Coordinates of C-alpha atoms and ligand atoms in Angstrom, one line a residue:
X1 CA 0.0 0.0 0.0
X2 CA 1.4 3.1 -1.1
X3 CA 1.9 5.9 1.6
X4 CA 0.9 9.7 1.2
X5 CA 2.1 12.5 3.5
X6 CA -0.1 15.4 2.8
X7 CA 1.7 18.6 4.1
X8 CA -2.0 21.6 4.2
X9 CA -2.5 24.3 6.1
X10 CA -6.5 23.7 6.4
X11 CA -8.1 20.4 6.3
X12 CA -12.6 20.4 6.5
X13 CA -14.1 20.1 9.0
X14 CA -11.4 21.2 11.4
X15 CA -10.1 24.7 9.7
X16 CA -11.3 25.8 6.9
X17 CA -11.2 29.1 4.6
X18 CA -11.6 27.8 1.4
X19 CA -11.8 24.7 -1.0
X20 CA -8.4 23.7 0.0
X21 CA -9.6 22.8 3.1
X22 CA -12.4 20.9 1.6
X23 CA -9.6 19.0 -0.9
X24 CA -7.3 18.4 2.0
X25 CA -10.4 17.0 4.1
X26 CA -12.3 14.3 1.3
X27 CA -9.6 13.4 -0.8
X28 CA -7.6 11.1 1.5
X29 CA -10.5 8.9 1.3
X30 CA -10.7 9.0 -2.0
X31 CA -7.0 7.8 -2.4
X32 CA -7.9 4.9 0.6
X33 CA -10.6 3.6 -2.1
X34 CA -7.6 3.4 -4.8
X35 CA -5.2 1.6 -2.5
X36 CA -3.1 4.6 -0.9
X37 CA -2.9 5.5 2.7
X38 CA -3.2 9.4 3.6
X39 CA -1.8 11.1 6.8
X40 CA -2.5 14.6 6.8
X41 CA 0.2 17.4 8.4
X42 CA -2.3 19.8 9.5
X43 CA -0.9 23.2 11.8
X44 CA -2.1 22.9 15.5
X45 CA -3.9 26.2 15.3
X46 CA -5.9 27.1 18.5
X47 CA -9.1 26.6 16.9
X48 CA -8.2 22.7 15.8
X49 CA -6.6 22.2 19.0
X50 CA -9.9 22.6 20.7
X51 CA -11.9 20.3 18.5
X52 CA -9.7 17.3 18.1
X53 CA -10.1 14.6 21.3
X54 CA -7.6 11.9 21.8
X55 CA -4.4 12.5 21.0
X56 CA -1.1 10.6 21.0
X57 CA 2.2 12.2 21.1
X58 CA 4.4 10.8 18.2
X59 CA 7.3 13.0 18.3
X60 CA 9.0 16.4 20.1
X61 CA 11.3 19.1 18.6
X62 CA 13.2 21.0 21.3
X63 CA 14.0 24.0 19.1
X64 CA 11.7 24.4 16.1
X65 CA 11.4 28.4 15.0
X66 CA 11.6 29.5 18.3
X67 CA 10.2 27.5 20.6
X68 CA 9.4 23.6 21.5
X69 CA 7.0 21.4 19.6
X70 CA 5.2 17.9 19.8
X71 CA 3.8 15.6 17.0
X72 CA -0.1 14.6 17.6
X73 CA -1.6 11.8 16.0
X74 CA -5.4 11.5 15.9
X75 CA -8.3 10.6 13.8
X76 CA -11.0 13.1 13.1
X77 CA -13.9 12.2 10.5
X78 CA -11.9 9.5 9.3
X79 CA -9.0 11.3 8.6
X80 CA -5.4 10.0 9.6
X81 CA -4.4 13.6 11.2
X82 CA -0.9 14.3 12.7
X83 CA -0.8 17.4 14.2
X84 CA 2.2 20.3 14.3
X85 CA 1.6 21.5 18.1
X86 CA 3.4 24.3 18.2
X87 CA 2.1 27.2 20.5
X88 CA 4.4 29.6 19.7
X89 CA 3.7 29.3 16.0
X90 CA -0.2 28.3 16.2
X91 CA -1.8 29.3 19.5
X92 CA -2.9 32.9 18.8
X93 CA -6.2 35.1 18.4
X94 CA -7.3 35.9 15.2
X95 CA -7.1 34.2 11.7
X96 CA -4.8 31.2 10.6
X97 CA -3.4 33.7 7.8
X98 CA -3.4 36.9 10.4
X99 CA -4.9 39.3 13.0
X100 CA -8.5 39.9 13.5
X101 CA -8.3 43.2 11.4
X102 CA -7.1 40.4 8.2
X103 CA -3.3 41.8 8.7
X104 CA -0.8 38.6 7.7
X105 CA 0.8 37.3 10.7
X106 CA 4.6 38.6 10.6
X107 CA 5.9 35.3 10.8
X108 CA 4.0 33.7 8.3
X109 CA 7.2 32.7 6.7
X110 CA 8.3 30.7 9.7
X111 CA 4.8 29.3 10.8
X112 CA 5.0 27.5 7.4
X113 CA 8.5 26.8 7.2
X114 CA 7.8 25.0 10.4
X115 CA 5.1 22.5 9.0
X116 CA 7.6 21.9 6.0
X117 CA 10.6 21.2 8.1
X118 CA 8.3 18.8 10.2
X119 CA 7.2 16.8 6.8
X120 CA 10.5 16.1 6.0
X121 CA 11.5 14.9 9.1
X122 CA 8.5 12.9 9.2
X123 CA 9.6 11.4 5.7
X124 CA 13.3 11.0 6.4
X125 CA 12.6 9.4 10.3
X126 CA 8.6 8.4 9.8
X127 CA 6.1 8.6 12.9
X128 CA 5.5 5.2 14.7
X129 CA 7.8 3.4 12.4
X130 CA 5.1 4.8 9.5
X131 CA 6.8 6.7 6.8
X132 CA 5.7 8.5 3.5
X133 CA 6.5 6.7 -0.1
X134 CA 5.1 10.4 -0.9
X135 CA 5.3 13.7 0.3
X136 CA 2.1 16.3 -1.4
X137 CA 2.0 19.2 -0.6
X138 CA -0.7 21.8 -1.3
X139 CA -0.5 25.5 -2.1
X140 CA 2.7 27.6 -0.7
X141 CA 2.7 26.7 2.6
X142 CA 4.1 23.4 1.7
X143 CA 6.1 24.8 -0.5
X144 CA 9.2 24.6 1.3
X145 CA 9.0 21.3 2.4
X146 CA 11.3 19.8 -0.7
X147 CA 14.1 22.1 0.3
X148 CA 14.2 20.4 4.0
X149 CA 13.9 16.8 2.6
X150 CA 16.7 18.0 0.6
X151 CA 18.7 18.8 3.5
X152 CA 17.8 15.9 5.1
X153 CA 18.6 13.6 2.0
X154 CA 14.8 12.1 2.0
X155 CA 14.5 11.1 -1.5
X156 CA 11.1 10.3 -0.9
X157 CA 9.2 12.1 -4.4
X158 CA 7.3 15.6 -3.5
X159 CA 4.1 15.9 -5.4
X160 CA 2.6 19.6 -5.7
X161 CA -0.5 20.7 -6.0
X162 CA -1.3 23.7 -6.8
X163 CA -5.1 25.1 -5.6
X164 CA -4.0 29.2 -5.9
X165 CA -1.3 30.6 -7.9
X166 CA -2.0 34.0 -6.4
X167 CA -0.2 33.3 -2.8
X168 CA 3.4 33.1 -3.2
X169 CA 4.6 33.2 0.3
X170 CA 7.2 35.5 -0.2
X171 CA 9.6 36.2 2.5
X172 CA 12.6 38.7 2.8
X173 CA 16.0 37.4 1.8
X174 CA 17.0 38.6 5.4
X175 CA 15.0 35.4 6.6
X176 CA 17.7 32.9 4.7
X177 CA 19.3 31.7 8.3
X178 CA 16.1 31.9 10.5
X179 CA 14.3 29.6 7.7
X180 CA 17.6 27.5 7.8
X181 CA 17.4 27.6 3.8
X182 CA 20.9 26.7 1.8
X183 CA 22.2 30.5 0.9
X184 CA 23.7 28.6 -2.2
X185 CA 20.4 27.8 -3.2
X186 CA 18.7 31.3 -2.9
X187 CA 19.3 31.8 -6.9
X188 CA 17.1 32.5 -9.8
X189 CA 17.0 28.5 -10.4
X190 CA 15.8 27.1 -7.2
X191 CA 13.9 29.4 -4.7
X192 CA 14.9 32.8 -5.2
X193 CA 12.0 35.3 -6.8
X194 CA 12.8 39.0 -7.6
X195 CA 15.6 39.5 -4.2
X196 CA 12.8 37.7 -2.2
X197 CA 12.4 33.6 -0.8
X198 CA 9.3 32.5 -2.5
X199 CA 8.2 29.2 -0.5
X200 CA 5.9 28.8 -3.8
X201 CA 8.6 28.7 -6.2
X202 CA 10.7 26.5 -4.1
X203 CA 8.0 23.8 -4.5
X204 CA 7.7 24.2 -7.9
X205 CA 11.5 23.8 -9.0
X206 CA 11.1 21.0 -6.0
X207 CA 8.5 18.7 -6.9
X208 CA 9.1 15.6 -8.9
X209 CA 5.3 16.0 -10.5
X210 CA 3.5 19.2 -10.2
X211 CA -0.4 19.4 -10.6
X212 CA -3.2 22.2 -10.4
X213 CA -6.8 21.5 -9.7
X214 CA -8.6 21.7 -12.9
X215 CA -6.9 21.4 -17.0
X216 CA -7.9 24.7 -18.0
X217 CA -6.3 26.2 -15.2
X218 CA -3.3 23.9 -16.0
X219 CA -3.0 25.3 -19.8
X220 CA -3.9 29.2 -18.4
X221 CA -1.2 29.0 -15.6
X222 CA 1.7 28.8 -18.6
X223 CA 0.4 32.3 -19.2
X224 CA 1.6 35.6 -17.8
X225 CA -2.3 36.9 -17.5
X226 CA -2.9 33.4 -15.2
X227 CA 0.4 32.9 -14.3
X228 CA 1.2 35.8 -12.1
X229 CA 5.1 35.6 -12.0
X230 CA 5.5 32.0 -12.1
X231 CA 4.4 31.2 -15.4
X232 CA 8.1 31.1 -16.6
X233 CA 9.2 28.9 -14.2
X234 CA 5.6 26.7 -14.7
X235 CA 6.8 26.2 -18.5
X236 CA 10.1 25.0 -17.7
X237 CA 8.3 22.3 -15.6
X238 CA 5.6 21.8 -18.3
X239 CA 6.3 18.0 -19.2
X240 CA 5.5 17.6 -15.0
X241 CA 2.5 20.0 -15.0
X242 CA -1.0 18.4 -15.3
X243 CA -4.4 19.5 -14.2
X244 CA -6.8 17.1 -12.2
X245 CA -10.3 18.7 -11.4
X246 CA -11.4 18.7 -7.6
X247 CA -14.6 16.4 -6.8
X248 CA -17.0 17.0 -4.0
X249 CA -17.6 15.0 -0.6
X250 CA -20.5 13.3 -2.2
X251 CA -22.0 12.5 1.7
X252 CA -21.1 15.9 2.7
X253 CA -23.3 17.6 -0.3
X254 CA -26.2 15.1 -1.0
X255 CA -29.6 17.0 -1.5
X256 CA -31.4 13.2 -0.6
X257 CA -29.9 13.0 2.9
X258 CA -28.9 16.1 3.9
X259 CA -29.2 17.5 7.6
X260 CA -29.5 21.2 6.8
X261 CA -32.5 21.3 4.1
X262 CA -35.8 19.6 3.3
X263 CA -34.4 16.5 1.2
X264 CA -35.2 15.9 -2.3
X265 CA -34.5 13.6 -5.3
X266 CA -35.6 15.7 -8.0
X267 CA -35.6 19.4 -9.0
X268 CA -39.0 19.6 -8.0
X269 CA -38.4 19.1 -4.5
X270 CA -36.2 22.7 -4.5
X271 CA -40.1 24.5 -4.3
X272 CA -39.7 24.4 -0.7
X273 CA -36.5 25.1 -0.1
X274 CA -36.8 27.8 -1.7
X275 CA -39.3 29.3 0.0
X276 CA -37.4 28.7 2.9
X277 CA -34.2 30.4 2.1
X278 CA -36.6 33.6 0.5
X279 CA -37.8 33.8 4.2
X280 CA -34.1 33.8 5.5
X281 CA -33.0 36.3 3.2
X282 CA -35.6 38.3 3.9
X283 CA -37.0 38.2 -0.6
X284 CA -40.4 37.6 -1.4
X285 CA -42.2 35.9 -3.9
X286 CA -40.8 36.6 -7.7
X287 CA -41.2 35.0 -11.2
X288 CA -37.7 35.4 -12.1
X289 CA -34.6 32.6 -10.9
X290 CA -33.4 33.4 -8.0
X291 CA -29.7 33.1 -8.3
X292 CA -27.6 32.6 -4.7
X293 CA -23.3 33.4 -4.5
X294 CA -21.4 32.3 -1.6
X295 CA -17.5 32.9 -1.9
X296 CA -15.0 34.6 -0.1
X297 CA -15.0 38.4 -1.3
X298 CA -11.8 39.2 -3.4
X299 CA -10.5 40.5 -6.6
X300 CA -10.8 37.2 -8.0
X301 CA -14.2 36.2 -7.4
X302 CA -15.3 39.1 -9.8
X303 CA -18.0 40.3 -7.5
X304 CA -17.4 44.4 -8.5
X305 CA -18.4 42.5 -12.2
X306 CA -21.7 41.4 -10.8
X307 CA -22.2 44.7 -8.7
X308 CA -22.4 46.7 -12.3
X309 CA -24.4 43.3 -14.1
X310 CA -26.9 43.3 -11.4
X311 CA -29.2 45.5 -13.3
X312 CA -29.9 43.1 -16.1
X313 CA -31.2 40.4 -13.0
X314 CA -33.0 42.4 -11.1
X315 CA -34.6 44.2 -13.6
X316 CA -35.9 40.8 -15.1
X317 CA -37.6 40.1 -11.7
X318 CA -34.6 38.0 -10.6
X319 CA -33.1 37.7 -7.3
X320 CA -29.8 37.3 -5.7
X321 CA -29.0 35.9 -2.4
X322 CA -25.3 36.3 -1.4
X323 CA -23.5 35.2 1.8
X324 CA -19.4 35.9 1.9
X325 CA -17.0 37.5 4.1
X326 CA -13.5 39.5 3.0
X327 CA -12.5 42.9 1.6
X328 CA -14.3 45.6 3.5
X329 CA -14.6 47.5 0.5
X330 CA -16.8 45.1 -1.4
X331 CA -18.5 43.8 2.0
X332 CA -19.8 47.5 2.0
X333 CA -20.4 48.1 -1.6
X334 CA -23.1 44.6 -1.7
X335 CA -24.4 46.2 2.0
X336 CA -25.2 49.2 0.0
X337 CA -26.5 48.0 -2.9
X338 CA -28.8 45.3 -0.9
X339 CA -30.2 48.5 0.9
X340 CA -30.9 50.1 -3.0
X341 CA -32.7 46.7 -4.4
X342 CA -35.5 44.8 -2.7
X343 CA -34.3 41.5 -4.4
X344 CA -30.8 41.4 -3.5
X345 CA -30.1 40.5 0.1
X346 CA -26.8 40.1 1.6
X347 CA -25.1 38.3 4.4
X348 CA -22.0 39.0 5.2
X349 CA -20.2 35.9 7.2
X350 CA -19.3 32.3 7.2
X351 CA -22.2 29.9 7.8
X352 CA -21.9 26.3 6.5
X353 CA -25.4 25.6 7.3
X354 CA -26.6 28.4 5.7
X355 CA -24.5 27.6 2.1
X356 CA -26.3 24.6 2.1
X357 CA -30.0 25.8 2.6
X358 CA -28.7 28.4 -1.0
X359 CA -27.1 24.8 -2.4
X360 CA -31.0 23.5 -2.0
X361 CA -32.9 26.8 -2.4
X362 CA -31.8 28.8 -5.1
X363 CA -32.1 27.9 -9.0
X364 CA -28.8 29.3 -10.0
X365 CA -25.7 29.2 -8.6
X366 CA -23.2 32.5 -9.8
X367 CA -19.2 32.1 -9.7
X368 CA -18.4 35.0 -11.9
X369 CA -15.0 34.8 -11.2
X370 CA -11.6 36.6 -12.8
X371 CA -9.6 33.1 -12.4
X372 CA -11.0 29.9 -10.6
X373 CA -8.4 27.2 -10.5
X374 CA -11.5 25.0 -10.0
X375 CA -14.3 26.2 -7.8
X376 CA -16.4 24.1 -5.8
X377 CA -20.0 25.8 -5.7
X378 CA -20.7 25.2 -8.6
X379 CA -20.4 21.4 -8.1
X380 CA -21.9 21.5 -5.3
X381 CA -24.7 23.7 -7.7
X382 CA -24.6 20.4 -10.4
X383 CA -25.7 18.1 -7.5
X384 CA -28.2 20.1 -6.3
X385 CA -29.4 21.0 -9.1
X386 CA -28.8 24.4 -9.1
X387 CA -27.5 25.3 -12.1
X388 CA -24.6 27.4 -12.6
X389 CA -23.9 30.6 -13.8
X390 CA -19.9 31.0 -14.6
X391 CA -17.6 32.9 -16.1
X392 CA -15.4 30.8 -18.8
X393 CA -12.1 29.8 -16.8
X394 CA -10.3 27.4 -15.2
X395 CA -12.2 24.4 -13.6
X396 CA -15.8 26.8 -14.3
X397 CA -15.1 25.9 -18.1
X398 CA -14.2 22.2 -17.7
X399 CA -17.2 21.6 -15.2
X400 CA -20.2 23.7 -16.8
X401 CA -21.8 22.5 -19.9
X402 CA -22.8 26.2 -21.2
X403 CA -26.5 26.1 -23.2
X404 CA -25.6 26.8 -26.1
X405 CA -27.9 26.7 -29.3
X406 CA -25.8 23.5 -30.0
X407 CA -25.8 22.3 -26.7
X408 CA -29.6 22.9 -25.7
X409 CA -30.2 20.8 -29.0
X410 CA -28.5 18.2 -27.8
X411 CA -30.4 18.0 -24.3
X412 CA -26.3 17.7 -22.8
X413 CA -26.9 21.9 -21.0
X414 CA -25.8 21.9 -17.3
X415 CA -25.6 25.8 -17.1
X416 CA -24.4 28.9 -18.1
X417 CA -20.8 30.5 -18.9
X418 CA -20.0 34.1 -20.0
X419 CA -16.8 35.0 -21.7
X420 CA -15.2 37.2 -21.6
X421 CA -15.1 37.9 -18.1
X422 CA -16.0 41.7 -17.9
X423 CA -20.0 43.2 -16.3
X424 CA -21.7 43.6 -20.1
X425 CA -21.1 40.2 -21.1
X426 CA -22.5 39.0 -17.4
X427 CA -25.3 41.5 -18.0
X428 CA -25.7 39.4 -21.2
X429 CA -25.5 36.2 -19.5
X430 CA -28.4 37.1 -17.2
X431 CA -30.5 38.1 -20.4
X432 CA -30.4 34.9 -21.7
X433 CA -31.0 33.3 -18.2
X434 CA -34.0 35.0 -17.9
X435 CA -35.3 33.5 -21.2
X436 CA -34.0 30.2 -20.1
X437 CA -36.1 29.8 -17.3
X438 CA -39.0 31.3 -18.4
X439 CA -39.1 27.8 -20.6
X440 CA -39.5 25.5 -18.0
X441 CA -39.1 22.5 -19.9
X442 CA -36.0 23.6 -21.3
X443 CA -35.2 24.4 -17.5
X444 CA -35.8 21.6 -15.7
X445 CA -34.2 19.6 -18.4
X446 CA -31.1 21.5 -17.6
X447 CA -31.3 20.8 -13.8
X448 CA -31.8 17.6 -14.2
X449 CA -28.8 16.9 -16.8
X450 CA -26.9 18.9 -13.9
X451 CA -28.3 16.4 -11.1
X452 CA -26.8 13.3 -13.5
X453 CA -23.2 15.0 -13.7
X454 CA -20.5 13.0 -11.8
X455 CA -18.8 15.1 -9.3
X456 CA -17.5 13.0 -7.0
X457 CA -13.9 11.8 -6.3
X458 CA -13.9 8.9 -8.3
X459 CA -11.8 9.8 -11.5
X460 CA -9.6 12.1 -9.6
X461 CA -8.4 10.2 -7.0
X462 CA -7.4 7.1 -9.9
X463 CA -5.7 10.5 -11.7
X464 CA -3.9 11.1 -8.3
X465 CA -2.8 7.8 -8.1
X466 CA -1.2 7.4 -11.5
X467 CA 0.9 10.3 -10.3
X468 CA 2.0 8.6 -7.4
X469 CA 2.5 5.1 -9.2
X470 CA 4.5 7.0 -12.2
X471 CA 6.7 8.1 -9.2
X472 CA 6.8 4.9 -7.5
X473 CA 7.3 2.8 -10.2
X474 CA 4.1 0.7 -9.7
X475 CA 2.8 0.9 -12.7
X476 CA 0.5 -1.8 -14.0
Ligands
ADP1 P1 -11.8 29.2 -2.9 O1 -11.1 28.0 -2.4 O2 -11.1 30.0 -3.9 O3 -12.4 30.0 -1.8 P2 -13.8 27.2 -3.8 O4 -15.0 27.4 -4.6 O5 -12.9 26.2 -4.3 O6 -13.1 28.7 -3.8 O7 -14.1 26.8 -2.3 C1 -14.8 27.7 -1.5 C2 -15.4 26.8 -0.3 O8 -15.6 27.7 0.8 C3 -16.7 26.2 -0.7 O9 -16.8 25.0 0.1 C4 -17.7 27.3 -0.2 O10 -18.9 26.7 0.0 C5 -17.0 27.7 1.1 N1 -17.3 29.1 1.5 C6 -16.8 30.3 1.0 N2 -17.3 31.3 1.6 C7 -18.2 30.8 2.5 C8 -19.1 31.4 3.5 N3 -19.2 32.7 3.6 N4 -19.9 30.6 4.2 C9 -19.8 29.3 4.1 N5 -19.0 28.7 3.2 C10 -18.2 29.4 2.4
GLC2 C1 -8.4 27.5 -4.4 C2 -9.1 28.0 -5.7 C3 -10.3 27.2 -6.0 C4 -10.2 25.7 -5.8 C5 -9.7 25.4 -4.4 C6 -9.5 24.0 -4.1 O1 -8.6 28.2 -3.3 O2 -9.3 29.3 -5.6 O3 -10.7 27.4 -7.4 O4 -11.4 25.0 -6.0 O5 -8.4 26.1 -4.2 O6 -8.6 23.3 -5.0

């Protein structure tokens, strides 16, 4: 049986701000079902700290960044966990990334550096005379990790995934000894970035196999406009660069047994919810689709876009229903313009529950996004039969089956995608969603062809494992 060490800094349903966290959390059991035993390296952030029970102490570090350390090992949902306790590092108020007023933690740079160091100790000594075949890493807090296995002389393979290009976790060159990073390696060809130590870059010239979560994303990524600095060094690693799209937790998002909603097997059975989730937001009763968003709120989710579309919804008796939390500026500007329109209502927050009453409720799920390596929601949209509205990137263009003229024809429509990604053509997308469901055969013909879409692990996970076996040699 091969063995995975996954090195994440969030992991459902212990931290979460994003889809990583949703990745990190359902995929290890995906992998168990093709053969390949997960342990996940997960920070010992106050907040998990408090929710994981019985623990067993697997290892100590006397001097790790500043302070002393132990090794946890647990199981939470089913999830082989070891966790980095660390109180100097972790146990803090405030955010995983930062400070309650969203400021980055100062020592982000060593927080990190001190869940890589401990994966590669973990690979070179193992934990309980268990050790890694493969080290994965997510995202650029991992991204160090091949630079201590390295120094360690673990020539275990480091798979990389990447879920975000955006986040580099940069650090200033002054940092070099305090990260205990080879100065002879802070060059253009391994980890150096622009006079900075980019943890992100250090994982991509590091990793035997490189992967991002969706292929359109892999193919945009080679770009400067997707790239965002790293496409050069992405195209030198092209022949190891692939794209595997996320699935879902297909018992954590089933409409039929689902603890948050009225239950349902059809689209039919969304009549009720939707009344429901109306009545939370506050909306009454309108013909048009009542669309529902829930994202974090940043540059890339492309919600100033749907501020200036709005018109073309709401003027077409549609509705929107939004819950997300982030930048301040936007969290005002959808306050505002909730206050302006009687069928737009806003939440501002996290609230799990509530994501899945708008999973269930609404008709049409929105990720207008700039760049989505793959997106979740709208997955989660395709099971519940919510269909999505996207823009036309990344995962949202391998995932959605736009309805076209061609499409529609050939009853295959799952949803909606506008390109390119700018207000008029969203505005344009909304005009032809109002036309859409105003037919309600076409309609429901779409919802259910987005019920029947497989978005579970399945394929994935067998994708994952071909890396692992290509690296393993255990190829059949
Ligand atoms: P990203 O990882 O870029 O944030 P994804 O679509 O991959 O985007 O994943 C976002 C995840 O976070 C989804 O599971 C989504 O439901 C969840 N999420 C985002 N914002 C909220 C919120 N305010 N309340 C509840 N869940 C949220
Ligand atoms: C990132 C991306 C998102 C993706 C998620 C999980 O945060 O923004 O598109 O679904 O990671 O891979």
């Amino acid at each position: 049986m091969t063995k995975s060490l996954f090195v994440v800094s969030e992991c459902a349903p212990l931290v979460k701000t994003g889809g990583l966290a949703d990745v990190a959390g359902a995929l290890p059991a995906a992998l168990a079902a093709q053969g390949i035993a997960v342990r996940v390296l997960l920070p010992g952030y106050r907040t998990v700290l408090k929710q994981i029970g019985k623990t067993k102490t697997v290892a100590r570090y006397d001097a790790l960044f500043g302070g002393t350390a132990k090794l946890l090992a647990c199981k939470v949902a089913g999830i082989d966990l070891l966790i980095l306790d660390a109180p100097h590092l972790y146990d803090r108020d405030g955010a995983i990334y930062g400070d309650a007023t969203g400021q980055d933690w100062p020592d982000n740079a060593e927080r990190f550096a001190a869940l890589c160091k401990v994966g590669a100790m973990v690979a070179a000594d193992g934990v309980e005379g268990w050790r890694p075949d493969i080290v994965h890493g997510h995202d650029w807090q991992a991204g160090l990790t091949p630079e201590y296995m390295m120094a360690l002389g673990v020539d275990a393979p480091f798979v990389f995934t990447i879920h975000n290009i955006a986040f580099h976790g940069n650090a200033n060159a002054g940092k070099l000894k305090a990260l205990g990073l080879d100065p002879a390696r802070f060059h253009a060809d391994h980890f150096e970035f622009w006079g900075q130590i980019s943890a992100l870059k250090a994982g991509l010239v590091g990793a035997a196999k490189i992967n991002t979560v969706s292929q359109t994303y892999a193919e945009e990524l080679l770009t400067p406009e997707f790239g965002i600095g790293m496409d050069g060094v992405l195209r030198a690693r092209q022949a190891d660069l692939s794209g595997i799209v996320n699935g879902i937790d297909l018992d954590a998002w089933n409409p039929e047994a689902d603890p948050n909603i009225k239950t349902y097997k059809s689209p039919a059975g969304k009549a009720a919810n939707k009344k429901t989730l109306q009545k939370t937001f506050g909306l009454g009763a309108s013909d048009g689709p009542l669309c529902v968003l829930v994202s974090r709120l940043t540059e890339q989710k492309g919600i100033d876009l749907l501020l200036d579309a709005l018109p073309a919804l709401l003027d077409r008796g549609g509705q929107l229903a939004l819950l997300g939390s982030g930048d301040p500026k936007l969290e005002v500007a959808l306050l505002e313009a909730a206050d302006r329109h009687e069928n737009l209502s806003v939440k501002i927050g996290y609230d799990e529950a509530l994501s899945h009453q708008m999973m269930a409720g609404g008709d049409v799920i929105l990720v207008p996004s700039r760049f989505e390596p793959c997106g979740l929601t709208q997955l989660y949209g395709l099971r519940y039969g919510t269909v999505p509205l996207v823009a036309l990137t990344g995962g949202l263009a391998d995932t959605v089956i736009n309805a076209s003229p061609a499409a529609l024809a050939r009853g295959v429509a799952t949803g909606l995608q506008f390109f390119p990604i700018n207000a008029q053509a969203l505005a344009n997308a909304f005009a032809r969603l109002a036309a859409l469901y105003a037919d309600s055969k076409v309609w429901k013909a779409m919802q259910r062809n987005a019920m029947k879409q497989p978005v579970g692990w399945e394929t994935s996970a067998a994708a994952y494992k071909a890396i692992y076996d290509s690296l393993t040699e255990k190829q059949t």
